C-alpha atoms as one frame of an Amber mdcrd trajectory, in Angstrom:
protein
 -35.154  32.178   3.937 -33.940  30.430   7.106 -36.405  28.996   9.601 -36.690
  30.323  13.129 -34.751  28.939  16.084 -37.915  27.389  17.450 -38.503  25.519
  14.156 -34.923  24.243  14.212 -35.186  23.181  17.850 -38.474  21.446  17.164
 -36.985  19.562  14.210 -33.954  18.566  16.295 -36.254  17.187  19.000 -38.129
  15.094  16.456 -34.850  13.795  14.989 -33.668  12.779  18.457 -36.889  10.821
  18.875 -36.430   9.170  15.471 -32.846   8.202  16.352 -34.043   6.653  19.597
 -36.715   4.774  17.655 -34.142   3.291  15.252 -32.275   1.947  18.279 -35.464
   0.398  19.724 -35.664  -3.117  18.318 -39.400  -3.324  18.925 -40.269  -0.295
  16.742 -39.332   0.171  13.102 -42.008   2.454  11.599 -42.071   6.252  11.511
 -45.036   8.513  12.009 -45.898  10.867   9.122 -44.577  13.823  11.147 -41.241
  12.099  11.890 -40.801  11.116   8.258 -41.633  14.625   7.099 -39.104  16.215
   9.471 -36.356  13.774   8.455 -36.915  14.382   4.744 -37.022  18.156   5.212
 -33.990  18.317   7.527 -31.455  18.475   4.671 -32.984  21.611   3.209 -30.685
  24.663   3.059 -33.296  26.510   5.139 -32.002  24.549   8.133 -28.529  25.132
   9.662 -25.572  22.793   9.058 -25.802  21.435  12.612 -29.250  19.999  11.847
 -27.947  18.538   8.569 -25.277  16.649  10.524 -27.868  15.255  12.947 -30.127
  14.286  10.053 -27.249  12.371   8.408 -26.770  10.388  11.634 -30.482   9.562
  11.848 -30.722   8.615   8.175 -27.626   6.419   8.395 -28.948   4.652  11.498
 -32.330   4.083   9.829 -30.769   2.571   6.708 -28.443   0.370   8.741 -31.417
  -0.854  10.770 -33.342  -1.771   7.643 -30.384  -3.652   6.184 -29.690  -5.455
   9.465 -33.264  -6.752   9.557 -33.296  -7.779   5.873 -32.471 -11.299   4.732
 -30.521 -10.112   1.672 -29.046  -6.882   0.226 -31.924  -6.637  -2.277 -34.474
  -6.997   0.514 -32.671  -4.257   2.449 -32.835  -1.933  -0.556 -36.555  -2.642
  -0.995 -37.215  -1.993   2.691 -35.534   1.430   2.534 -37.344   2.301  -0.702
 -40.672   1.310   0.861 -40.149   3.956   3.542 -38.840   6.814   1.408 -39.728
   6.318  -2.260 -43.309   7.659  -2.339 -42.820  10.635   0.031 -39.610  11.686
  -1.769 -40.921  11.330  -5.331 -44.165  13.094  -4.432 -42.267  16.036  -2.945
 -40.016  16.394  -6.002 -43.156  16.396  -8.185 -44.877  19.016  -5.973 -45.544
  22.587  -7.070 -44.449  24.152  -3.768 -40.785  25.164  -3.779 -40.244  24.179
  -0.140 -41.505  20.628  -0.757 -39.499  20.208  -3.963 -36.359  21.454  -2.228
 -36.865  18.981   0.616 -37.231  16.055  -1.785 -34.177  17.000  -3.866 -31.841
  17.555  -0.904 -33.004  14.400   0.877 -32.421  12.186  -2.161 -28.928  13.673
  -2.616 -28.213  12.889   1.061 -29.536   9.340   0.633 -26.992   8.800  -2.176
 -24.262   9.603   0.390 -25.702   7.202   2.980 -27.106   4.298   0.927 -26.509
   4.631  -2.801 -28.334   1.410  -3.725 -31.695   2.592  -2.414 -31.087   6.139
  -3.686 -30.329   4.777  -7.176 -33.520   2.727  -7.081 -35.608   5.772  -6.126
 -33.880   7.900  -8.772 -34.873   5.320 -11.405 -38.540   5.478 -10.294 -40.841
   6.234 -13.221 -41.167   9.949 -13.786 -38.678  11.097 -11.137 -36.022  12.399
 -13.536 -38.747  14.233 -15.435 -39.935  15.779 -12.162 -36.390  16.977 -11.453
 -36.278  18.616 -14.894 -39.735  20.118 -14.373 -38.582  21.687 -11.113 -36.051
  23.748 -13.050 -38.846  25.035 -15.308 -41.232  25.685 -12.396 -38.701  27.674
 -10.401 -36.383  29.261 -12.975 -35.185  31.980 -10.595 -34.703  29.799  -7.519
 -31.036  29.593  -6.639 -31.740  26.903  -3.994 -33.492  24.647  -6.508 -30.618
  25.037  -8.992 -28.027  24.105  -6.355 -30.090  21.153  -5.112 -30.582  19.802
  -8.648 -26.864  20.185  -9.423 -25.952  18.288  -6.245 -28.479  15.538  -6.978
 -27.315  15.109 -10.582 -23.731  14.981  -9.327 -24.577  12.156  -6.944 -26.585
  10.291  -9.586 -23.877  10.673 -12.243 -21.557   8.559 -10.116 -23.715   5.444
 -10.675 -24.134   3.779 -14.050 -27.898   2.921 -13.881 -28.709   6.541 -12.967
 -26.249   7.973 -15.456 -28.091   6.200 -18.253 -31.193   8.312 -17.481 -29.388
  11.636 -17.906 -29.604  13.114 -21.385 -28.043  15.937 -23.332 -30.490  18.439
 -21.810 -29.085  17.703 -18.353 -25.527  17.913 -19.662 -26.185  21.258 -21.350
 -27.837  22.657 -18.222 -24.874  21.577 -16.065 -22.431  23.106 -18.540 -24.392
  26.361 -18.536 -24.422  26.559 -14.745 -20.742  25.623 -14.488 -19.790  28.526
 -16.757 -21.718  31.244 -14.892 -19.669  33.211 -12.354 -22.331  34.825 -10.159
 -22.809  31.865  -7.795 -19.712  29.888  -6.830 -21.567  27.163  -4.943 -23.797
  26.449  -7.930 -20.836  26.632 -10.282 -18.860  24.117  -8.196 -21.788  21.703
  -7.832 -22.524  21.800 -11.561 -18.839  21.354 -12.437 -18.540  18.277 -10.213
 -21.653  16.791 -11.816 -20.146  17.515 -15.234 -16.938  15.730 -14.287 -18.737
  12.666 -12.953 -21.012  12.519 -15.960 -18.103  12.983 -18.370 -15.811  10.416
 -16.735 -18.640   7.946 -16.212 -19.925   8.240 -19.775 -16.406   7.700 -21.132
 -16.068   4.575 -19.005 -19.471   3.290 -20.114 -18.559   3.878 -23.767 -15.208
   2.103 -23.351 -16.949  -0.977 -21.959 -18.940  -1.359 -25.164 -16.077  -0.370
 -27.449 -17.308   3.113 -28.351 -16.519   6.678 -27.363 -18.501   9.343 -25.530
 -19.152  12.895 -26.669 -17.802  15.598 -24.368 -18.901  19.220 -24.474 -16.014
  20.304 -22.215 -12.602  18.651 -22.343 -10.739  17.490 -19.254  -8.295  20.383
 -19.182 -11.142  22.923 -19.259 -13.010  21.136 -16.467  -9.854  20.833 -14.386
  -9.035  24.491 -14.898 -12.551  25.447 -13.828 -12.336  23.518 -10.565  -8.767
  24.582  -9.868  -9.970  28.159 -10.097 -12.784  27.383  -7.661 -10.294  25.978
  -5.153  -8.155  29.084  -5.469 -10.990  31.629  -5.240 -13.749  30.072  -3.163
 -14.136  30.735   0.548 -17.327  28.717   1.006 -16.906  25.244   2.469 -19.506
  23.609   0.203 -17.930  25.076  -2.940 -14.454  23.996  -1.876 -15.644  20.489
  -1.079 -17.328  20.198  -4.490 -14.312  21.595  -6.358 -11.910  19.261  -4.577
 -14.214  16.310  -5.223 -14.245  17.154  -8.914 -10.451  17.423  -9.045 -10.211
  14.084  -7.268 -12.098  12.558 -10.200 -10.055  14.485 -12.762  -6.667  13.708
 -11.200  -6.591  10.251 -12.748  -5.948  11.970 -16.107  -2.165  12.166 -16.800
  -2.339  15.638 -18.365  -4.322  16.941 -15.381  -1.755  15.394 -13.041   1.013
  17.289 -14.805  -0.902  20.575 -14.694  -1.763  20.322 -11.008   1.706  19.206
  -9.913   3.371  22.144 -11.683   1.184  24.785  -9.994   2.915  25.459  -6.664
   0.412  28.184  -5.725  -2.513  25.831  -6.232  -0.808  23.052  -4.249  -0.097
  25.439  -1.388  -3.762  26.468  -1.323  -4.922  22.841  -1.506  -2.645  21.737
   1.327  -3.764  24.667   3.498  -7.246  23.118   3.590  -6.002  20.117   5.602
  -6.707  20.466   9.341  -3.412  20.531  11.252  -4.660  18.660  14.298  -7.536
  16.395  15.262 -10.803  18.273  15.565  -9.328  21.508  14.236 -11.036  23.385
  11.453  -9.038  23.863   8.321  -8.287  27.519   7.530 -11.150  29.241   5.703
 -13.589  26.402   6.352 -16.694  27.107   8.389 -17.339  23.528   9.324 -15.070
  20.524   9.953 -17.739  18.274   8.450 -17.369  20.202   5.216 -13.618  19.764
   5.053 -12.666  18.185   1.708  -9.964  16.089   3.385 -10.718  12.831   1.589
 -10.675  14.506  -1.820  -7.350  16.217  -1.093  -5.728  12.921  -0.162  -7.195
  11.272  -3.277  -5.607  13.995  -5.422  -2.229  13.535  -3.735  -2.361   9.754
  -4.115  -3.241  10.091  -7.812  -0.522  12.654  -8.548   2.280  10.364  -7.380
   0.872   6.935  -8.268   2.834   4.668 -10.621   1.307   2.428 -13.252   0.405
  -1.003 -11.843   3.290  -3.415 -12.259   1.677  -6.505 -13.719   3.082 -10.004
 -13.482   3.263 -11.951 -16.783   0.065 -13.792 -15.814  -1.775 -10.546 -15.001
  -0.587  -8.955 -18.250  -1.899 -11.949 -20.215  -5.282 -11.754 -18.465  -5.500
  -8.010 -19.234  -4.762  -8.737 -22.894  -7.492 -11.381 -22.997 -10.000  -8.914
 -21.513  -9.065  -6.311 -24.141  -9.508  -8.867 -26.893 -12.924  -9.829 -25.526
 -14.051  -6.174 -25.503 -12.670  -5.643 -28.997 -14.560  -8.643 -30.336 -17.803
  -7.240 -28.877 -17.059  -3.999 -30.706 -16.782  -5.797 -34.033 -13.306  -7.295
 -33.870 -11.595  -4.201 -35.238  -8.808  -3.935 -32.620  -8.231  -7.407 -31.308
  -4.472  -7.366 -31.746  -3.879  -3.715 -31.035  -2.185  -2.902 -27.756  -3.497
   0.176 -25.885  -1.221   3.163 -26.070   0.303   4.176 -22.740   0.385   7.882
 -22.024   4.024   9.012 -21.760   2.925  11.499 -19.076   2.356   8.490 -16.816
   5.739   6.785 -17.268   7.935   6.273 -14.218  10.209   9.246 -14.886   7.260
  11.647 -15.060   5.768  10.179 -11.883   9.083  10.641 -10.059   9.215  14.270
 -11.193   5.671  14.868  -9.973   6.581  13.305  -6.650   9.541  15.646  -6.235
   7.404  18.683  -7.084   4.608  17.923  -4.644   7.114  17.102  -1.890   8.723
  20.475  -2.506   5.288  22.083  -2.196   4.616  20.485   1.207   2.783  17.259
   0.387   4.254  15.312   3.302   3.182  17.924   5.840  -0.346  17.683   4.420
  -0.332  13.873   4.522   0.954  13.639   8.097  -1.572  16.286   9.184  -4.356
  14.249   7.576  -3.401  11.249   9.713  -3.496  13.385  12.855  -6.783  15.033
  11.855  -8.929  11.941  11.336  -9.339   8.294  12.303 -11.000   7.555   8.966
  -9.769   4.237   7.585 -10.377   5.425   4.021  -8.313   8.616   4.430  -5.468
   6.826   6.183  -5.389   4.083   3.553  -4.957   6.711   0.838  -2.242   8.480
   2.842  -0.347   5.170   3.024  -0.790   4.677  -0.729   0.603   8.141  -1.434
   3.598   7.715   0.881   4.333   4.303  -0.644   4.540   5.934  -4.067   6.735
   8.762  -2.778   9.225   6.469  -0.981   9.747   4.546  -4.219  12.301   7.243
  -5.065  15.194   6.834  -2.602  16.101  10.516  -2.811  12.700  11.386  -1.286
  13.085   9.248   1.819  15.109  11.726   3.863  12.470  14.443   3.348   9.717
  11.986   4.208  11.443  11.041   7.476  12.022  14.704   8.343   8.334  15.468
   7.814   7.217  12.688  10.185   6.325  10.173   7.504   7.482   7.174   9.541
   5.422   8.243  12.549   2.350   8.692  10.346   2.817   5.214   8.867   3.221
   3.691  12.333  -0.043   5.353  13.398  -1.823   3.930  10.337  -0.404   0.454
  10.970  -1.533   0.554  14.596  -5.068   1.196  13.377  -4.881  -1.820  11.068
  -3.063  -4.114  13.508  -4.139  -3.513  17.100  -1.956  -5.224  19.760  -2.640
  -8.984  19.725  -4.439 -10.647  22.610  -2.803 -13.692  24.244  -5.481 -15.894
  22.646  -4.634 -14.557  19.156  -0.974 -15.616  18.992  -1.592 -18.511  16.600
  -4.256 -16.703  14.536  -3.313 -14.939  11.301  -4.918 -11.474  11.129  -7.311
 -10.815   8.263  -5.419  -8.403   5.994  -6.305  -7.161   2.521  -3.765  -6.163
  -0.135  -4.192  -2.455   0.705  -3.412  -3.137   4.380   0.166  -3.978   3.430
   0.806  -0.591   1.789   1.700   1.325   4.994   3.830  -1.633   6.150   5.627
  -1.763   2.809   6.246   1.998   2.866   7.672   1.766   6.389   9.825  -1.186
   5.308  11.307   0.861   2.455  12.263   3.588   4.939  13.725   1.030   7.344
  15.854  -0.525   4.597  17.803   2.610   3.692  17.948   4.465   7.029  19.305
   3.591  10.460  16.605   2.273  12.823  17.018   5.276  15.114  16.269   7.639
  12.191  13.053   5.804  11.392  11.772   4.810  14.836  13.535   7.245  17.139
  15.660   6.468  20.203  12.921   4.461  21.936  13.605   0.761  21.330   9.946
  -0.004  22.039   9.030   1.505  18.678  11.520  -0.827  16.975  10.073  -3.819
  18.821   6.553  -2.804  17.728   7.649  -2.729  14.061   8.740  -6.377  14.143
   5.200  -7.784  14.108   3.926  -5.979  10.970   7.169  -6.714   9.106   7.004
 -10.383  10.118   3.362 -10.566   9.013   4.284  -9.140   5.627   6.747 -12.028
   5.242   4.367 -14.768   6.370   0.882 -13.601   5.363  -0.617 -15.423   2.356
  -1.985 -12.157   0.880   1.453 -10.486   0.725   3.255 -10.583  -2.618   6.875
 -11.557  -3.241   8.146  -7.964  -3.426   6.543  -7.161  -0.078   8.120 -10.248
   1.491  11.490  -9.251   0.088  11.280  -5.714   1.463  10.030  -6.885   4.852
  13.002  -9.246   5.180  15.394  -6.455   4.204  13.873  -4.214   6.879  14.091
  -6.970   9.506  17.731  -7.548   8.554  18.463  -3.900   9.248  16.583  -3.995
  12.561  18.310  -7.206  13.671  21.650  -5.421  13.770  20.299  -2.921  16.312
  20.767  -5.152  19.399  20.727  -8.806  20.519  17.314  -8.206  22.101  15.900
  -6.979  18.778  17.397  -9.961  16.950  15.885 -12.348  19.506  12.434 -10.770
  19.196  12.628 -11.084  15.409  13.616 -14.736  15.687  10.626 -15.392  17.955
   8.054 -13.741  15.650   5.226 -16.184  14.955   5.959 -18.358  11.901   8.715
 -16.059  10.614  11.740 -18.360  10.645   9.904 -21.250   8.986   8.884 -18.945
   6.151  12.365 -17.437   5.840  13.906 -20.911   5.532  11.546 -21.662   2.633
  12.382 -18.341   0.975  16.102 -19.199   1.129  15.272 -21.812  -1.509  13.250
 -19.383  -3.668  14.204 -19.195  -7.364  14.072 -15.392  -7.311  17.635 -14.234
  -6.640  16.766 -11.111  -4.636  14.273 -12.905  -2.397  16.717 -15.749  -1.743
  19.425 -13.191  -0.984  17.272 -11.231   1.472  16.299 -14.399   3.350  19.938
 -15.497   3.589  21.086 -12.076   4.813  18.414 -12.092   7.521  19.511 -15.542
   8.704  23.153 -14.396   8.715  22.325 -11.438  10.983  20.215 -13.572  13.304
  22.903 -16.256  13.580  25.301 -13.553  14.741  22.868 -11.651  16.963  20.583
 -14.289  18.484  21.823 -17.238  20.517  18.630 -19.235  19.847  19.156 -19.056
  16.081  22.864 -19.799  16.464  21.999 -23.010  18.309  19.252 -24.033  15.872
  21.502 -23.545  12.866  24.470 -25.546  14.115  25.357 -24.585  17.658  23.674
 -27.763  18.814  24.178 -31.031  16.938  21.012 -32.625  15.578  19.507 -33.594
  12.230  17.626 -30.286  11.880  20.727 -28.158  12.351  22.656 -30.407   9.983
  20.064 -29.793   7.253  20.284 -26.059   7.847  24.083 -26.163   7.560  23.738
 -28.058   4.298  21.542 -25.245   2.920  24.097 -22.604   3.944  26.937 -24.549
   2.311  24.910 -24.868  -0.891  24.168 -21.125  -0.881  27.914 -20.442  -0.729
  28.034 -21.958  -4.225  25.261 -19.959  -5.964  25.917 -17.438  -8.721  25.117
 -14.362  -6.626  27.849 -12.585  -4.690  25.707 -11.012  -1.900  24.030 -14.367
  -1.212  27.423 -16.074  -1.008  28.696 -13.363   1.321  25.715 -13.784   3.644
  25.798 -17.587   3.657  29.574 -17.746   4.208  29.257 -15.086   6.927  26.745
 -17.248   8.761  29.042 -20.284   8.366  32.019 -18.290   9.669  30.070 -17.690
  12.879  28.633 -21.203  13.163  31.956 -22.980  12.670  33.020 -21.568  16.027
  30.857 -24.388  17.447  32.397 -27.915  17.559  28.890 -29.328  17.025  28.570
 -27.445  13.733  32.011 -28.683  12.683  31.024 -32.268  13.457  27.934 -31.886
  11.253  30.072 -30.426   8.454  32.416 -33.439   8.685  29.416 -35.735   8.215
  28.214 -33.688   5.234  31.694 -33.799   3.682  31.887 -37.568   4.084  28.396
 -38.017   2.608  28.548 -35.586  -0.326  32.187 -34.455  -0.617  31.093 -30.860
  -1.313  31.864 -28.936   1.884  35.630 -28.542   1.396  35.536 -27.717  -2.346
  32.836 -25.073  -1.776  34.669 -23.471   1.168  37.915 -23.607  -0.792  36.366
 -21.866  -3.791  35.435 -18.972  -1.528  39.171 -18.446  -1.014  40.345 -18.991
  -4.591  38.125 -20.404  -7.368  41.146 -20.931  -9.607  43.111 -23.051  -7.132
  40.356 -25.329  -5.834  38.638 -28.043  -7.847  34.909 -27.821  -8.452  32.569
 -29.679  -6.094  31.455 -33.132  -7.301  28.547 -32.885  -9.734  29.478 -29.391
 -10.978  32.130 -30.449 -13.515  29.615 -31.244 -16.269  27.231 -28.357 -15.569
  26.832 -26.442 -18.825  25.999 -23.264 -16.878  29.306 -23.340 -15.014  31.585
 -22.392 -17.895  32.556 -19.227 -16.061  34.279 -19.322 -12.698  32.424 -18.076
  -9.658  33.115 -14.460  -8.796  35.926 -13.788  -6.349  35.714 -11.062  -3.729
  37.860  -9.947  -0.739  34.864 -10.475   1.527  34.454 -14.043   0.282  38.171
 -14.724   0.717  38.075 -13.522   4.324  34.952 -15.503   5.177  36.224 -18.636
   3.430  39.534 -18.551   5.309  37.764 -18.028   8.664  35.382 -20.907   7.878
  38.283 -23.243   7.057  40.341 -22.177  10.083  37.365 -22.652  12.444  36.384
 -25.922  10.784  39.859 -27.406  11.129  40.238 -26.483  14.787  36.646 -27.459
  15.636  37.028 -31.134  14.587  37.459 -33.183  17.754  37.683 -36.679  16.270
  41.331 -37.579  15.492  40.542 -39.838  12.546  38.271 -37.198  11.054  41.048
 -34.618  11.440  43.446 -36.694   9.321  40.789 -37.386   6.664  39.833 -33.711
   6.371  43.497 -32.655   6.179  44.204 -35.099   3.363  41.055 -34.137   1.473
  41.877 -30.445   1.849  45.221 -31.061   0.182  43.636 -33.093  -2.586  41.014
 -30.490  -3.596  43.518 -27.611  -3.618  42.725 -25.806  -0.355  46.392 -25.827
   0.721  47.432 -24.080  -2.498  44.591 -21.555  -2.124  45.683 -20.706   1.439
  49.333 -20.359   0.435  48.407 -18.013  -2.411  46.270 -15.980  -0.021  49.162
 -15.614   2.430  51.578 -14.649  -0.346  49.079 -12.060  -1.520  49.419 -10.348
   1.875  53.191  -9.964   1.605  52.836  -6.203   1.173  50.027  -5.879   3.735
  51.006  -7.377   7.060  47.870  -5.976   8.766  45.468  -7.829   6.476  42.679
  -9.513   8.488  43.063 -12.743   6.509  46.753 -13.242   7.351  46.377 -14.676
  10.843  43.482 -17.146  10.201  45.182 -18.317   6.980  48.455 -18.912   8.792
  46.643 -20.794  11.570  44.832 -22.966   9.014  48.132 -23.809   7.293  49.709
 -24.591  10.658  46.879 -27.037  11.438  47.304 -28.738   8.071  51.079 -28.998
   8.625  50.491 -30.578  12.041  48.229 -33.167  10.424  50.723 -34.421   7.893
  50.132 -32.103   4.939  53.204 -30.791   3.182  53.007 -27.045   2.689  54.677
 -25.816  -0.539  57.000 -22.840  -0.170
């Protein structure tokens, strides 16, 4: 029976006073009346509005205790000192109202401060009192629901789970199978799931196995039915929470992803705008938004991709657990569920996209500022964009805008004093940036960021941070550089802003020397675009003559000789632009005189068969095969040579370079290139090749017919 309005108003007044007291640094104790009202405020006899206020007061009280404590353990003891005796005494009472108050308060405390709640739950005799309450009030629906909720909260924590026996499991199973009360059924089912999953995990840690009275598919089916049929917010929230736990199971993932009707119902529970109630929910606070996003993230998540070192560490941990279990399975590798292989995950991703997953995810971002919800949305989108075929649908549904909103919450605009400070970012903080980078790699900037160039400029900082930040991994750096390469072609202003990003170019120069082919390639392609699009980079890489630019030119020349066609194309493209500067040509002359590698490498771009190998490469056992030839390389090589020849201003150097070009076979390579254009007089290589041959002829080189 609900209390009167005057009772509710009176309780609300007391809670307001308690909240004010928690904010008063000079007062930390509660009167017996205040404590009694706070503990009773979570009872179902009070309206949901008072529950919400009580959560705020309880949270503030716990935070105050922890702020004043010298350690986490002291904070837990301080909270227990306030609540343990009044809560345990109420649960052990013989009056239903008092028992109900104690049960609902302890369940709420698990939500607010699980460490103190776990400690109280483990208090001598408390679990027995909870069991006794079921015997004392066998026909009380409120007591049953409160016990189910409390056991569900407790089952999520190992120390509490250890206190729950088969009697509790059988009672939960019984209540989850009845169909007269959906709220009780949902609460009991969630507790069953948590107890089942937790017990299995506990058993795995000691090398055993847990007994289950209901298998995962039966539990999942039960809660899926509750989502489909229930119209009560508390039942929906419980059912979704249970499915969130179950959705880590590969077979459950398959079942849920194939049920379009269920997915449609699930997605309809997401509020479509901030502050809006989801359809069929009485209360925004009861919206199961977090659980829905957890389910989506689990349905489309791929297996972790472990590095060799991580895989070895995982194997060592398995061996350690096996030895504790008696050494029976030390050398046995765990079997991987085929339902979780990449092909199955891609299929699930396509199915949930078809059912409207992206609309639900973007709505979730608009509906809440919660960091936890938005982090899961980013995780889900990152999994979905892994499949290139999905990216168009994700862009159409506003996925890029949602990711930008998430990133803005993680990376607020920097203050002038923060320019040299690296933001504190965790591994999960890079997930929305990585997802946005994947979209920016395969789509035009205007498709991802819209026509407003300001949005493109804003994306530069997170991408640059993903290249430079020490917590980013190599794949993330690679994808960020690819995205920046695409953006740099948008306009000279964009290229200049990229070049000026804090610490970016220094890191990119290091990554050009990375052993990993794809990373080295991405860094070189970014430099190539910036050389073309940004005057500052053009000058730093050869447009102005100094020792730094000479070293950079040497790196580009060396990269023209690596065994990777795209890297050679990018490096030779950058050189083709830089050799338009006489200063760059002068530096190349010095490099040729010092190492005698510039001309052979440029000549091999034109024709590997006609030009001799650079010095030092003749005895390389890995160079048995000739470098790959390509029309793009031929064009770039000819432009480089033509520009180089005409950019040399010193007369003596001109004669030396002409003679050396003849000696290494460049003349023959150019002649063959011109002859190859006999049937194509509009070929873009014809004119620069002819001009290069003309220069060589003018400097005393005999051109064979």
